Tab-separated table of C-alpha atoms in Angstrom:
chain	number	residue	atom	x	y	z
A	1	UNK	CA	-5.346	20.604	-5.209
A	2	UNK	CA	-5.714	21.027	-1.446
A	3	UNK	CA	-5.834	17.841	0.606
A	4	UNK	CA	-9.160	17.175	2.347
A	5	UNK	CA	-9.596	15.222	5.566
A	6	UNK	CA	-11.478	12.500	3.669
A	7	UNK	CA	-8.625	12.118	1.199
A	8	UNK	CA	-6.163	11.873	4.076
A	9	UNK	CA	-8.313	9.218	5.783
A	10	UNK	CA	-8.649	7.209	2.558
A	11	UNK	CA	-4.890	7.332	2.014
A	12	UNK	CA	-4.176	6.294	5.612
A	13	UNK	CA	-6.491	3.276	5.299
A	14	UNK	CA	-5.251	2.138	1.880
A	15	UNK	CA	-1.514	2.963	1.778
A	16	UNK	CA	0.472	-0.264	2.103
A	17	UNK	CA	3.092	1.507	4.246
A	18	UNK	CA	0.511	2.955	6.626
A	19	UNK	CA	0.540	1.820	10.279
A	20	UNK	CA	-3.138	1.013	9.737
A	21	UNK	CA	-2.159	-2.034	7.684
A	22	UNK	CA	-0.205	-3.480	10.626
A	23	UNK	CA	-3.156	-3.450	13.026
A	24	UNK	CA	-5.069	-6.603	13.885
A	25	UNK	CA	-8.196	-7.233	11.840
A	26	UNK	CA	-10.707	-6.451	14.598
A	27	UNK	CA	-8.815	-3.266	15.532
A	28	UNK	CA	-8.944	-2.108	11.913
A	29	UNK	CA	-12.678	-2.747	11.848
A	30	UNK	CA	-13.229	-0.766	15.061
A	31	UNK	CA	-11.055	2.152	13.982
A	32	UNK	CA	-12.612	2.045	10.535
A	33	UNK	CA	-16.016	2.863	12.042
A	34	UNK	CA	-14.529	5.969	13.662
A	35	UNK	CA	-12.935	7.006	10.367
A	36	UNK	CA	-16.259	6.510	8.577
A	37	UNK	CA	-17.999	8.849	11.019
A	38	UNK	CA	-15.193	11.412	10.696
A	39	UNK	CA	-15.356	11.286	6.892
A	40	UNK	CA	-19.118	11.734	6.902
A	41	UNK	CA	-19.125	14.709	9.305
A	42	UNK	CA	-15.838	16.498	8.579
A	43	UNK	CA	-14.376	14.883	5.450
A	44	UNK	CA	-15.032	17.921	3.242
A	45	UNK	CA	-12.731	20.137	5.338
A	46	UNK	CA	-9.411	21.013	3.752
A	47	UNK	CA	-6.519	20.032	6.011
A	48	UNK	CA	-4.949	23.479	5.670
A	49	UNK	CA	-8.142	25.045	6.982
A	50	UNK	CA	-8.234	23.012	10.216
A	51	UNK	CA	-7.110	25.093	13.192
A	52	UNK	CA	-6.817	24.492	16.941
A	53	UNK	CA	-10.341	25.899	17.610
A	54	UNK	CA	-11.671	23.546	14.913
A	55	UNK	CA	-10.245	20.502	16.677
A	56	UNK	CA	-11.566	21.682	20.037
A	57	UNK	CA	-15.040	22.173	18.551
A	58	UNK	CA	-15.006	18.705	17.005
A	59	UNK	CA	-13.941	17.263	20.359
A	60	UNK	CA	-16.778	19.010	22.205
A	61	UNK	CA	-19.379	17.871	19.651
A	62	UNK	CA	-18.160	14.264	19.719
A	63	UNK	CA	-18.109	14.262	23.527
A	64	UNK	CA	-21.550	15.793	24.023
A	65	UNK	CA	-23.945	13.842	26.190
A	66	UNK	CA	-21.130	12.315	28.220
A	67	UNK	CA	-19.540	10.498	25.261
A	68	UNK	CA	-16.000	11.234	26.409
A	69	UNK	CA	-14.706	7.879	25.144
A	70	UNK	CA	-15.938	8.615	21.601
A	71	UNK	CA	-14.331	12.071	21.661
A	72	UNK	CA	-11.007	10.691	22.871
A	73	UNK	CA	-11.129	7.965	20.235
A	74	UNK	CA	-11.593	10.616	17.535
A	75	UNK	CA	-8.605	12.620	18.813
A	76	UNK	CA	-6.471	9.453	18.888
A	77	UNK	CA	-7.380	8.732	15.261
A	78	UNK	CA	-6.618	12.330	14.232
A	79	UNK	CA	-3.201	12.090	15.865
A	80	UNK	CA	-2.460	8.944	13.855
A	81	UNK	CA	-3.746	10.577	10.655
A	82	UNK	CA	-1.649	13.718	10.937
A	83	UNK	CA	1.473	11.786	11.928
A	84	UNK	CA	0.997	9.624	8.831
A	85	UNK	CA	0.391	12.721	6.725
A	86	UNK	CA	3.658	14.437	7.589
A	87	UNK	CA	5.895	11.330	7.828
A	88	UNK	CA	4.765	9.452	4.698
A	89	UNK	CA	2.950	12.090	2.633
A	90	UNK	CA	5.351	14.868	3.708
A	91	UNK	CA	2.465	17.280	4.041
A	92	UNK	CA	3.460	20.404	6.049
A	93	UNK	CA	-0.123	21.048	7.132
A	94	UNK	CA	-0.285	17.605	8.719
A	95	UNK	CA	2.922	18.402	10.583
A	96	UNK	CA	1.366	21.617	11.879
A	97	UNK	CA	-1.742	19.781	13.097
A	98	UNK	CA	0.274	16.961	14.657
A	99	UNK	CA	2.186	19.554	16.685
A	100	UNK	CA	-1.064	21.229	17.747
A	101	UNK	CA	-2.451	17.922	19.009
A	102	UNK	CA	0.818	17.087	20.732
A	103	UNK	CA	0.608	20.320	22.723
A	104	UNK	CA	-3.142	20.120	23.356
A	105	UNK	CA	-4.732	18.597	26.423
A	106	UNK	CA	-8.112	16.914	26.339
A	107	UNK	CA	-10.030	15.492	29.279
A	108	UNK	CA	-9.836	11.721	29.638
A	109	UNK	CA	-11.874	9.095	31.427
A	110	UNK	CA	-8.822	7.863	33.322
A	111	UNK	CA	-8.253	4.227	34.262
A	112	UNK	CA	-11.109	2.033	35.394
A	113	UNK	CA	-11.016	1.147	39.074
A	114	UNK	CA	-13.722	-1.509	38.698
A	115	UNK	CA	-12.739	-5.156	38.668
A	116	UNK	CA	-14.294	-8.559	39.029
A	117	UNK	CA	-14.004	-9.937	42.540
A	118	UNK	CA	-13.483	-13.576	43.452
A	119	UNK	CA	-17.153	-13.648	44.465
A	120	UNK	CA	-18.203	-12.322	41.059
A	121	UNK	CA	-16.082	-14.921	39.287
A	122	UNK	CA	-17.454	-17.786	41.372
A	123	UNK	CA	-21.022	-16.628	40.732
A	124	UNK	CA	-20.429	-16.279	36.971
A	125	UNK	CA	-18.870	-19.727	36.698
A	126	UNK	CA	-21.642	-21.366	38.693
A	127	UNK	CA	-24.435	-19.561	36.810
A	128	UNK	CA	-22.919	-20.258	33.396
A	129	UNK	CA	-22.811	-23.980	34.121
A	130	UNK	CA	-25.885	-24.606	36.256
A	131	UNK	CA	-28.405	-22.146	34.803
A	132	UNK	CA	-27.389	-21.792	31.147
A	133	UNK	CA	-25.361	-24.937	30.514
A	134	UNK	CA	-22.573	-22.809	29.021
A	135	UNK	CA	-19.565	-24.626	30.437
A	136	UNK	CA	-17.214	-22.838	28.041
A	137	UNK	CA	-18.059	-19.422	29.521
A	138	UNK	CA	-17.256	-20.718	32.991
A	139	UNK	CA	-13.904	-21.990	31.711
A	140	UNK	CA	-13.120	-18.713	29.935
A	141	UNK	CA	-13.834	-16.768	33.120
A	142	UNK	CA	-11.529	-19.052	35.108
A	143	UNK	CA	-8.700	-18.635	32.594
A	144	UNK	CA	-9.119	-14.868	32.429
A	145	UNK	CA	-9.215	-14.318	36.172
A	146	UNK	CA	-6.555	-16.749	37.345
A	147	UNK	CA	-4.098	-16.190	34.493
A	148	UNK	CA	-4.886	-12.468	33.949
A	149	UNK	CA	-5.581	-13.022	30.260
A	150	UNK	CA	-7.499	-10.748	27.934
A	151	UNK	CA	-10.673	-12.081	26.354
A	152	UNK	CA	-9.186	-12.585	22.879
A	153	UNK	CA	-6.129	-14.295	24.341
A	154	UNK	CA	-8.518	-16.975	25.599
A	155	UNK	CA	-11.343	-17.271	23.047
A	156	UNK	CA	-9.332	-16.057	20.031
A	157	UNK	CA	-10.894	-14.236	17.104
A	158	UNK	CA	-12.329	-14.956	13.661
A	159	UNK	CA	-10.713	-13.115	10.741
A	160	UNK	CA	-10.895	-13.407	6.930
A	161	UNK	CA	-8.681	-16.163	5.549
A	162	UNK	CA	-6.609	-13.551	3.732
A	163	UNK	CA	-5.378	-12.021	7.001
A	164	UNK	CA	-1.862	-12.920	8.241
A	165	UNK	CA	-1.522	-16.047	10.361
A	166	UNK	CA	-2.111	-19.735	9.747
A	167	UNK	CA	-4.903	-21.808	11.271
A	168	UNK	CA	-6.340	-25.274	10.955
A	169	UNK	CA	-9.785	-23.944	11.915
A	170	UNK	CA	-11.539	-22.399	8.899
A	171	UNK	CA	-15.179	-22.045	7.861
A	172	UNK	CA	-17.069	-19.901	5.372
A	173	UNK	CA	-14.007	-17.896	4.340
A	174	UNK	CA	-12.908	-17.106	7.892
A	175	UNK	CA	-10.239	-18.596	10.131
A	176	UNK	CA	-9.705	-18.707	13.886
A	177	UNK	CA	-6.528	-17.289	15.439
A	178	UNK	CA	-4.896	-16.255	18.711
A	179	UNK	CA	-6.953	-18.237	21.259
A	180	UNK	CA	-5.853	-20.974	23.657
A	181	UNK	CA	-5.129	-24.394	22.154
A	182	UNK	CA	-4.750	-27.752	23.862
A	183	UNK	CA	-1.282	-27.960	22.344
A	184	UNK	CA	-0.341	-24.963	24.527
A	185	UNK	CA	-0.501	-27.277	27.575
A	186	UNK	CA	2.222	-29.883	28.057
A	187	UNK	CA	2.046	-33.172	29.990
A	188	UNK	CA	3.095	-31.391	33.200
A	189	UNK	CA	0.163	-28.979	32.897
A	190	UNK	CA	2.452	-26.086	31.993
A	191	UNK	CA	0.651	-23.665	29.686
A	192	UNK	CA	2.729	-21.555	27.302
A	193	UNK	CA	0.998	-18.954	25.188
A	194	UNK	CA	1.719	-15.669	23.423
A	195	UNK	CA	-0.581	-12.837	24.464
A	196	UNK	CA	-1.547	-9.334	23.473
A	197	UNK	CA	-0.929	-7.465	20.241
A	198	UNK	CA	2.837	-7.645	20.816
A	199	UNK	CA	2.833	-11.446	21.185
A	200	UNK	CA	4.216	-11.441	24.739
A	201	UNK	CA	5.030	-15.010	25.877
A	202	UNK	CA	3.684	-16.265	29.205
A	203	UNK	CA	4.168	-19.501	31.117
A	204	UNK	CA	1.979	-20.766	33.953
A	205	UNK	CA	1.641	-23.975	35.941
A	206	UNK	CA	-2.047	-24.876	35.764
A	207	UNK	CA	-1.676	-27.027	38.864
A	208	UNK	CA	-1.658	-23.659	40.668
A	209	UNK	CA	-4.869	-22.544	38.950
A	210	UNK	CA	-7.638	-24.335	40.919
A	211	UNK	CA	-10.510	-22.597	39.098
A	212	UNK	CA	-9.252	-23.777	35.720
A	213	UNK	CA	-8.760	-27.324	37.006
A	214	UNK	CA	-12.250	-27.287	38.528
A	215	UNK	CA	-13.739	-26.311	35.168
A	216	UNK	CA	-11.772	-29.070	33.424
A	217	UNK	CA	-13.310	-31.492	35.918
A	218	UNK	CA	-16.795	-30.052	35.319
A	219	UNK	CA	-16.302	-30.761	31.627
A	220	UNK	CA	-15.467	-34.383	32.470
A	221	UNK	CA	-11.831	-34.023	31.424
A	222	UNK	CA	-9.008	-36.062	32.915
A	223	UNK	CA	-6.210	-33.601	33.685
A	224	UNK	CA	-3.692	-36.398	33.191
A	225	UNK	CA	-4.988	-37.061	29.672
A	226	UNK	CA	-6.106	-33.739	28.220
A	227	UNK	CA	-6.705	-33.371	24.469
A	228	UNK	CA	-3.581	-32.496	22.500
A	229	UNK	CA	-4.961	-30.443	19.621
A	230	UNK	CA	-7.660	-27.976	18.680
A	231	UNK	CA	-9.107	-24.893	20.421
A	232	UNK	CA	-9.681	-25.196	24.173
A	233	UNK	CA	-12.719	-22.906	24.195
A	234	UNK	CA	-15.633	-24.134	22.102
A	235	UNK	CA	-19.099	-22.574	21.931
A	236	UNK	CA	-21.421	-25.053	23.677
A	237	UNK	CA	-24.093	-24.593	20.985
A	238	UNK	CA	-22.213	-24.294	17.681
A	239	UNK	CA	-19.242	-26.558	18.401
A	240	UNK	CA	-16.919	-23.861	17.026
A	241	UNK	CA	-14.804	-21.204	18.742
A	242	UNK	CA	-16.831	-18.242	19.964
A	243	UNK	CA	-17.196	-15.054	17.954
A	244	UNK	CA	-16.270	-11.961	19.966
A	245	UNK	CA	-19.709	-10.354	19.663
A	246	UNK	CA	-21.639	-13.469	20.659
A	247	UNK	CA	-19.379	-14.241	23.599
A	248	UNK	CA	-19.761	-10.730	25.012
A	249	UNK	CA	-23.527	-10.891	24.647
A	250	UNK	CA	-23.795	-14.263	26.364
A	251	UNK	CA	-21.300	-13.299	29.089
A	252	UNK	CA	-23.426	-10.272	29.970
A	253	UNK	CA	-26.532	-12.483	30.240
A	254	UNK	CA	-24.661	-14.763	32.630
A	255	UNK	CA	-23.231	-11.885	34.663
A	256	UNK	CA	-26.649	-10.248	35.019
A	257	UNK	CA	-28.229	-13.515	36.178
A	258	UNK	CA	-25.323	-13.980	38.605
A	259	UNK	CA	-25.997	-10.590	40.188
A	260	UNK	CA	-22.857	-8.874	38.870
A	261	UNK	CA	-23.457	-5.080	38.551
A	262	UNK	CA	-23.776	-3.773	34.987
A	263	UNK	CA	-20.851	-1.404	35.541
A	264	UNK	CA	-18.534	-4.430	35.811
A	265	UNK	CA	-17.379	-5.649	32.409
A	266	UNK	CA	-15.683	-8.838	31.263
A	267	UNK	CA	-12.529	-6.796	30.563
A	268	UNK	CA	-12.398	-6.020	34.281
A	269	UNK	CA	-11.193	-9.600	34.771
A	270	UNK	CA	-7.747	-8.080	34.286
A	271	UNK	CA	-7.198	-4.865	36.306
A	272	UNK	CA	-5.897	-2.029	34.112
A	273	UNK	CA	-2.113	-1.782	34.028
A	274	UNK	CA	-1.377	-4.753	36.294
A	275	UNK	CA	1.818	-6.727	35.898
A	276	UNK	CA	1.440	-9.158	38.793
A	277	UNK	CA	-1.723	-10.695	40.143
A	278	UNK	CA	-3.279	-11.095	43.555
A	279	UNK	CA	-3.559	-13.919	46.097
A	280	UNK	CA	-6.413	-15.565	44.190
A	281	UNK	CA	-4.504	-15.734	40.918
A	282	UNK	CA	-1.969	-18.193	39.578
A	283	UNK	CA	1.707	-17.111	39.329
A	284	UNK	CA	2.337	-16.239	35.694
A	285	UNK	CA	5.860	-16.088	34.290
A	286	UNK	CA	6.049	-13.455	31.580
A	287	UNK	CA	8.536	-11.205	29.865
A	288	UNK	CA	8.237	-7.821	31.580
A	289	UNK	CA	9.809	-5.053	29.491
A	290	UNK	CA	10.693	-1.521	30.562
A	291	UNK	CA	7.973	-0.231	28.241
A	292	UNK	CA	5.374	-2.428	29.964
A	293	UNK	CA	6.523	-1.286	33.422
A	294	UNK	CA	6.383	2.348	32.314
A	295	UNK	CA	2.875	1.887	30.949
A	296	UNK	CA	1.716	0.328	34.205
A	297	UNK	CA	3.243	3.166	36.265
A	298	UNK	CA	1.624	5.839	34.095
A	299	UNK	CA	-1.777	4.226	34.546
A	300	UNK	CA	-1.222	3.945	38.288
A	301	UNK	CA	-0.326	7.638	38.548
A	302	UNK	CA	-3.517	8.613	36.701
C-alpha cells in the first residue's frame, strides 16, 4: 500500500526513534499544529505522487496574503518529514523528495533588524512596576536585556510531569523547568545557568548588571542576602512561575502602554545571531562553539 503524507506525519510524530521525540515539549506542540494543518489539507496525497510543482504550489498557497513565515515553517517540517522517511523508514520516495527540497530555493523573511533599545527597556520596566504593579515583568526585561537571555531561559516553561527533567515546582499535573532559580546565584552574585535548547552554560557577574540589581532593590531584596531556592521569576498575581502565553500577553500590554512600537517584540531583547552584547549589557562568559559562530555569521550575511 502506497504511503500517504498523513501516514508519514503520524509515523514521524509517534516513532520513538524520530527526532520529533527529542524536541522540547513546547516545540513539539508548536510543530504539531503545523503537522495538523498539513494532514488536514494534504494528508490524502500519496508520497510517490508529490512532485516539485506540488511542493511549490503548497508553498504559494501557505504563503498567500503575506504569510511567508507559515509557508517557510511548512517547508521546514516537510524537510524533516522526508529526511525521517528515507533514513528511518528507508522509503525511496522520501529520499527523492528530500533531494528536491535540498535543491529548491524558497523566499525567506531574513533576519529581524528590530531590537529593543535601552530607552524601550527603561520604559517597559518603569511602566510594569508603576502602572501595572507587575514587578516580575520589569525584572524579566532586565535579565533578558542585560544578560542577552531568551524568554524561556528566564521565566522557564510549564510541561506535563511525564516530560524529561526533574522539578520541585509541580501543580495540576504540570511541572516547571528551565527558568532562573535563586540557587543559580552564589554569594558573590555570580549567576551560572544553562541556556537554549542545547543547554549552553553561561556565567555572569550580576554586580555588572545594574538593571537587574535595580529591580532586586525595587522588590525590597537585599543583594547581600538573596533567597537561596525556588524560581526567581514569580507571577505577581498567581504566586507561581509565569506561563509562556500569559507572560507574552501581559508583556505586550506593558510595552504598548510604555509607547514601544507594535513591531518590536519581546524576543527582540536579544538581537538575532549575536554572540557578544553592547555597551549597555553585562559581560557574559559563555561557551562559544564553531557551530554557534558559523550560525551567527550566516545570519549576519543574510
